[in-house]
XYZ file of C-alpha atoms in Angstrom:
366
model
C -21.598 24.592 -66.832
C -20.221 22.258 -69.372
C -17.779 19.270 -68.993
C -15.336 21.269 -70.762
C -15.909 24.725 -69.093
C -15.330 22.410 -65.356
C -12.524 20.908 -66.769
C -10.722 24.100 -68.238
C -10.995 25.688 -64.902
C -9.598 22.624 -62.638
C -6.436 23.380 -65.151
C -6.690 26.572 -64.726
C -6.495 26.600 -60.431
C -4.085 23.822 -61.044
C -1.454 25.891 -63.052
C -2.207 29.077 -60.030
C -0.901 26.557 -57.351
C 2.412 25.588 -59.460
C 2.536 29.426 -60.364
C 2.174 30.494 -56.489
C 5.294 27.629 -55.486
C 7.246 28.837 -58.258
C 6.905 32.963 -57.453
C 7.438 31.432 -53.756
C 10.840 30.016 -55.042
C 11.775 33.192 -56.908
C 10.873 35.014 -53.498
C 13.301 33.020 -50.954
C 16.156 33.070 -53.734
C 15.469 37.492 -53.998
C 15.138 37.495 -50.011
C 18.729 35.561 -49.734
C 19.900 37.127 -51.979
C 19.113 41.088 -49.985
C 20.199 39.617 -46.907
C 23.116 38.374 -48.087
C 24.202 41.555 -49.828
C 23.212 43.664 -46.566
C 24.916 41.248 -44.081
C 28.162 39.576 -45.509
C 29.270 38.058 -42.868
C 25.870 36.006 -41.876
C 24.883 32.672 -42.734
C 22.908 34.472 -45.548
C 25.737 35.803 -47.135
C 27.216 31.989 -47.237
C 23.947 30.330 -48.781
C 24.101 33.073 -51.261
C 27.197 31.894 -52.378
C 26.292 28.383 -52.030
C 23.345 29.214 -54.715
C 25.183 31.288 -57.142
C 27.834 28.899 -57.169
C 28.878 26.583 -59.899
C 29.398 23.551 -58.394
C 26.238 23.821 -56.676
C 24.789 24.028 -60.138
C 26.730 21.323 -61.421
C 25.767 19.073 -57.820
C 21.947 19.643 -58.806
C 22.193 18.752 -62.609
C 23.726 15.292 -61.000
C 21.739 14.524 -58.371
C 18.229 15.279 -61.180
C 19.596 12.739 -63.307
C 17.893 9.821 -61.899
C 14.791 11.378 -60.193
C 14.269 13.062 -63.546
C 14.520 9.687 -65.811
C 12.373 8.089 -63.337
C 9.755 11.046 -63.572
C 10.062 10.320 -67.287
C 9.387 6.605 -67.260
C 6.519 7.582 -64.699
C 4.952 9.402 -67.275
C 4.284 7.342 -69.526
C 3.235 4.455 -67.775
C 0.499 6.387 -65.809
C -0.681 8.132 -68.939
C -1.321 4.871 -70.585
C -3.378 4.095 -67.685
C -0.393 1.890 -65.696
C -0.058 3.582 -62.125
C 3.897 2.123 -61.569
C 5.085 2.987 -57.880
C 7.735 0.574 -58.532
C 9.905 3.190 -59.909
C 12.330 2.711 -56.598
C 12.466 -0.643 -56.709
C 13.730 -0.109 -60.805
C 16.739 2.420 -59.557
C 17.542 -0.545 -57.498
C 17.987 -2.929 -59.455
C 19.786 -1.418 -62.320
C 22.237 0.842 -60.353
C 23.199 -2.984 -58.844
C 23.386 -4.165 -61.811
C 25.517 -1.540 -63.733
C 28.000 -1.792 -61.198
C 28.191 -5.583 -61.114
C 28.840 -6.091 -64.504
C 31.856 -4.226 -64.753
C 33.331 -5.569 -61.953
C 32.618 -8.851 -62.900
C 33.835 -8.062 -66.247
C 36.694 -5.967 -65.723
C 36.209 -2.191 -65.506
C 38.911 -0.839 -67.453
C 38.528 -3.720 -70.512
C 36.139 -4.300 -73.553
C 33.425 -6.655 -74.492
C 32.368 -6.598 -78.397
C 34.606 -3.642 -78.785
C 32.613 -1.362 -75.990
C 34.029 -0.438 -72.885
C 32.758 -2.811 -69.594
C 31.826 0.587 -67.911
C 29.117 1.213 -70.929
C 28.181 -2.341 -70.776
C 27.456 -2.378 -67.159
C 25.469 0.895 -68.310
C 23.383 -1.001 -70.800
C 23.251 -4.029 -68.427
C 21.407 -1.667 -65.726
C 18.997 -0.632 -68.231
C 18.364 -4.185 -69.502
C 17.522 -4.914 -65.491
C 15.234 -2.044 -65.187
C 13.460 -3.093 -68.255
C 13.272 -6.962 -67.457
C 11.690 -5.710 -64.337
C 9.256 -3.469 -65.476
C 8.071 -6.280 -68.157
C 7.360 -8.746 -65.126
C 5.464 -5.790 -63.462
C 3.177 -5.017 -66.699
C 2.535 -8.751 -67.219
C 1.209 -9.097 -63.807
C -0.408 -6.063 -64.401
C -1.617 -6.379 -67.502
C -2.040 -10.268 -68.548
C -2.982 -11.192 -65.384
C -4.803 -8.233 -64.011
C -3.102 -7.379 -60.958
C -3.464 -4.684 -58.492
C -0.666 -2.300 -59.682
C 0.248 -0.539 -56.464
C 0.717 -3.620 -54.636
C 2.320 -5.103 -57.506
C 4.511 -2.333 -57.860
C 5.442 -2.018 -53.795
C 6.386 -5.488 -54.833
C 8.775 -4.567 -56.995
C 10.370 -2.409 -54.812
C 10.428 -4.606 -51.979
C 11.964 -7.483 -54.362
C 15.127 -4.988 -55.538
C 15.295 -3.397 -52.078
C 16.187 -7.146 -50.640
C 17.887 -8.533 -53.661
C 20.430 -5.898 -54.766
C 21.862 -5.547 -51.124
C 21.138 -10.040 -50.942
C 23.311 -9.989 -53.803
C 25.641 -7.604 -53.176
C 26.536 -9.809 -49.787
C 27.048 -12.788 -51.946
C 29.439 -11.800 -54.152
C 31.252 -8.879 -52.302
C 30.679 -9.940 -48.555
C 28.626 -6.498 -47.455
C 26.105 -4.883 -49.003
C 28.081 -2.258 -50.269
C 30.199 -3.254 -53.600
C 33.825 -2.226 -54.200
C 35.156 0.708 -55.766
C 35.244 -0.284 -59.606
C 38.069 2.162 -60.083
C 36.200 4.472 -62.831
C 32.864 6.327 -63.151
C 31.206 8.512 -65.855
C 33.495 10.559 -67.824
C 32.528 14.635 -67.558
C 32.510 15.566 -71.180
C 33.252 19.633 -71.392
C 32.247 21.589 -74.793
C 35.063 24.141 -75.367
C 34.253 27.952 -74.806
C 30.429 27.074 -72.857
C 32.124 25.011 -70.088
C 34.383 28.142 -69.395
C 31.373 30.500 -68.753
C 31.095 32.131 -64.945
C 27.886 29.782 -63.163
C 26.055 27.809 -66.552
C 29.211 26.479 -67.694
C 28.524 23.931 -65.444
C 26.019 22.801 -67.693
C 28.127 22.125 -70.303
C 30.603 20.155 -68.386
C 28.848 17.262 -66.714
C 28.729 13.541 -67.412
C 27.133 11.739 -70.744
C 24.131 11.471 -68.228
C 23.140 14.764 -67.679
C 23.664 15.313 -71.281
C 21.229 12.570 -72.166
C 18.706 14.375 -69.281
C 18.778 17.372 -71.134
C 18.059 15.611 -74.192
C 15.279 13.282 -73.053
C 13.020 15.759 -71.409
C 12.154 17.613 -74.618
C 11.988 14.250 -76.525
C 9.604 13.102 -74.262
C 7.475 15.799 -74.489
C 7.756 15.439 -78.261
C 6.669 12.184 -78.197
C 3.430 12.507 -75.818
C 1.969 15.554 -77.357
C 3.474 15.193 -81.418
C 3.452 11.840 -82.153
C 0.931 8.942 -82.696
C 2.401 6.761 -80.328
C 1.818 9.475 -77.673
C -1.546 9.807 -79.161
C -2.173 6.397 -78.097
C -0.753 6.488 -74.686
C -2.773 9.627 -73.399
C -5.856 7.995 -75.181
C -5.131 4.370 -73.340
C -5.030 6.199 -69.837
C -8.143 8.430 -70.764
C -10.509 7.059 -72.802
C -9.707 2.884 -73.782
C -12.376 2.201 -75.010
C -12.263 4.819 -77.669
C -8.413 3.310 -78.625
C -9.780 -0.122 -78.933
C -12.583 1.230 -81.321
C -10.554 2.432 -83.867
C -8.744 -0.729 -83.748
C -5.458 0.234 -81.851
C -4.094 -2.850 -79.383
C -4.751 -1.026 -75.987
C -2.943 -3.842 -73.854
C 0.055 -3.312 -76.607
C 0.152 0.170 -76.135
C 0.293 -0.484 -72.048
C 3.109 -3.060 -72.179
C 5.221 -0.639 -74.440
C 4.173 2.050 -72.105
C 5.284 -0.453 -69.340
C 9.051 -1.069 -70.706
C 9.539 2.695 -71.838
C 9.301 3.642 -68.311
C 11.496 0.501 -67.238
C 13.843 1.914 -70.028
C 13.989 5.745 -68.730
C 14.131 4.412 -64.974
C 17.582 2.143 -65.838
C 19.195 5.078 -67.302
C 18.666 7.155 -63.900
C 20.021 3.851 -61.488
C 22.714 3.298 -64.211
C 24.006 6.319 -64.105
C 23.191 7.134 -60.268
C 25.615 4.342 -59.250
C 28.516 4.618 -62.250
C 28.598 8.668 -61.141
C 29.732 7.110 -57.761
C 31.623 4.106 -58.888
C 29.834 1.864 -56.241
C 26.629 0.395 -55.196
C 25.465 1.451 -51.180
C 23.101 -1.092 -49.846
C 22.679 0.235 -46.632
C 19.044 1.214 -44.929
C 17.190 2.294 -48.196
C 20.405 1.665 -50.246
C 21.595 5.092 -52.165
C 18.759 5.461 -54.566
C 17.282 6.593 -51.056
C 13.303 7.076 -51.982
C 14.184 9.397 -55.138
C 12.454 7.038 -57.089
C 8.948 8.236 -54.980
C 10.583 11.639 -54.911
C 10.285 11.244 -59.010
C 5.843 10.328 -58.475
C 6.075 13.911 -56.829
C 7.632 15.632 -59.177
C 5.545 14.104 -62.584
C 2.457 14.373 -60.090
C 3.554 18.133 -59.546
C 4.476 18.544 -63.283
C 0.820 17.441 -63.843
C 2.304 14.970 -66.274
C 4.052 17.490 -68.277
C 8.051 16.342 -68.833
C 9.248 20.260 -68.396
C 6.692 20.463 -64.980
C 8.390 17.084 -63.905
C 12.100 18.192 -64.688
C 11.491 21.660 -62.860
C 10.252 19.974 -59.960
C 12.651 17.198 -59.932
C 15.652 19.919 -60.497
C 14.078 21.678 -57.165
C 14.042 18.795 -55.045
C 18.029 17.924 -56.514
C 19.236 21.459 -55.595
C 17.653 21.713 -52.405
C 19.676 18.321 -51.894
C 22.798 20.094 -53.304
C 22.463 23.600 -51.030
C 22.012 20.823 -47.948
C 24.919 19.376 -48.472
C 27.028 22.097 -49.086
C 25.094 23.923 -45.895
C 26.245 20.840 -43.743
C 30.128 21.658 -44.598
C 29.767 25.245 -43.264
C 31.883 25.559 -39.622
C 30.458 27.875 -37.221
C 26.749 27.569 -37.148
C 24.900 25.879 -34.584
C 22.683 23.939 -37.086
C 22.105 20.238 -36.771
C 22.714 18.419 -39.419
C 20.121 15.940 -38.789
C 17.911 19.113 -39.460
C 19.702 20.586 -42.477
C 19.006 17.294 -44.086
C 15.658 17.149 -43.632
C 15.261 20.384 -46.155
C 14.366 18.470 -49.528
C 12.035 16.087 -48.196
C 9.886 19.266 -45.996
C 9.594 20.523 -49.621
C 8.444 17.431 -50.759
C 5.650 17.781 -48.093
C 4.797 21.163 -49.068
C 4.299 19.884 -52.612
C 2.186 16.864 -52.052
C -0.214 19.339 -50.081
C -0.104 21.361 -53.226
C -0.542 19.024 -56.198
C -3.813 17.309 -54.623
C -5.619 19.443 -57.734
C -3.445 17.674 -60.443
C -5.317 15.568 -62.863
C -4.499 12.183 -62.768
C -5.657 10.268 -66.063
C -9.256 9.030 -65.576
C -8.353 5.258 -66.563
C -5.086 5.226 -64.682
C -5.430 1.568 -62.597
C -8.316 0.453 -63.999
C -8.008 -3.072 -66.367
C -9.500 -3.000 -69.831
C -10.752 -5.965 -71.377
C -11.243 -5.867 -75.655
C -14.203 -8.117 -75.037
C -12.612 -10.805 -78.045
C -12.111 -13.897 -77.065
């Protein structure tokens, strides 16, 4: 049998396991769903409603937003061959940031005519990014291991957001800023029964919604995406035709640095504060997001279907935990996303992982 023929069926098995979990998914939702209907008083009938209802939907679409940028930036580091675990330690550091700033600044003023919430925004990103180019020159220049250098990321923003949190604000929780992300509503859509929730959500769900289709655009229909796949598959073949494989990594590098800020940014501005507490309130989703692009099998849509499952399961758990009457811990109600996440590592062992991801190229020039 041919490379090709071996190769074609791997992706083939590969796709039947994400098929099987997604026809799973369908079946829990149709059993609820007959249960419900058959017993309306039960605890059935209530997560029924909690699943058809639109704040649920509208709960799910926020809690994505960061696990599905991070996914994103994921991406297309490890398809340029950059394996970047760091992607917790890059929520960090720019929610901390994008809350900082406008306090510091003044939440409700301007600076160069943009509002100090949008600036803290931007200031988040321009963390995440800073960040993520120390991680690819280490990586990169200097040829470091990247999963140690990328735990170290996330041990360096995991001590010095909550550090400097205690600094300026005395805890490692900040203050209140007083504002958060405005919910922009489109007339008519936002009215409609459940989906309308869709189209009244925050500028960052918008920009979700936006990138995951651009990002797939870029990977698969444009040269720069060309580039990337080829640096994580086949480097040697890039260099050849005379494209800068280390350039293509660093860009690689700060795109996912980019895509991660906009999910911290907008994790902590949708709140209005920074938590430092324990695992501070980014809360592993930035490993959740390695899942769910590892699940995706490096597909933006696979990633944002898998990161949208893990984000509603976290929705229907916390809307489970307000229901009175039902002798349910909560300690074990909570525990609901992160069993699925377990059930989907033991499912994407097949994915394909780019054959150059974590190795170093060398040009050869001198």
């Amino acid at each position: 049998m041919s490379t090709q023929s071996q190769l074609n069926g791997l992706l083939e098995r590969d796709w039947s396991y994400r098929e099987t979990l997604a026809g799973g998914a369908v079946g829990i939702f149709l059993v609820i769903t007959m249960l419900g209907l058959v017993f309306p008083q039960s605890i059935w009938a209530n997560l029924f409603e909690i699943l058809t209802d639109r704040s649920t939907l509208s709960s799910a679409l926020r809690l994505s937003v960061p696990i599905v940028f991070a996914a994103l930036g994921g991406i297309f580091a490890e398809k340029s061959g950059v394996i970047n675990i760091g992607l917790e330690g890059l929520l960090i550091i720019s929610a901390f940031v994008a809350i900082l700033v406008p306090a510091v600044l003044g939440p409700e003023g301007t600076t160069l005519f943009l509002p100090n919430l949008w600036v803290g925004f931007l200031a988040g990103i321009l963390a995440s990014v800073l960040f993520a180019a120390l991680f690819a020159v280490v990586c990169i220049r200097y040829k470091a291991d990247q999963i140690i250098a990328g735990l170290a990321v996330w041990l360096i923003a995991l001590g010095l957001a909550p550090f400097s949190a205690t600094v300026y604000y005395g805890g490692v929780n900040t203050d209140y800023i007083g504002t958060t992300l405005p919910t922009w509503e489109i007339p008519l859509l936002s009215d409609l029964p459940f989906f309308g929730a869709v189209f009244s959500a925050t500028p960052a769900v918008y920009a979700m919604l936006i990138a995951v289709p651009a990002a797939w655009f870029v990977l698969n229909r444009t040269s720069f995406g060309g580039h990337v796949r080829a640096s994580g598959e086949n480097p040697r073949a890039l260099d050849t035709v005379g494209v800068d494989v280390s350039r293509v990594r660093y860009a690689s590098a700060l795109l996912s640095g980019f895509l991660t800020g906009i999910g911290g940014a907008a994790l902590s501005l949708g709140l209005g504060q920074f938590l430092g507490n324990n695992q501070t309130m980014v809360n592993g989703k930035g490993f959740i997001a390695i899942v769910a692009y590892l699940f995706g099998n490096y597909n933006p849509f696979g990633a944002f279907g898998a990161s949208f499952l893990f984000a509603g399961l976290e929705a229907v758990q916390i809307r489970l935990q307000q229901i009175q009457g039902y002798a349910v811990p909560d300690e074990l109600i909570q525990t609901i996303p992160y069993v699925t996440v377990l059930v989907v590592l033991a499912l994407v062992g097949r994915t394909r992982i780019p054959k150059a991801a974590g190795e170093h190229y060398d040009s050869g020039e001198d």
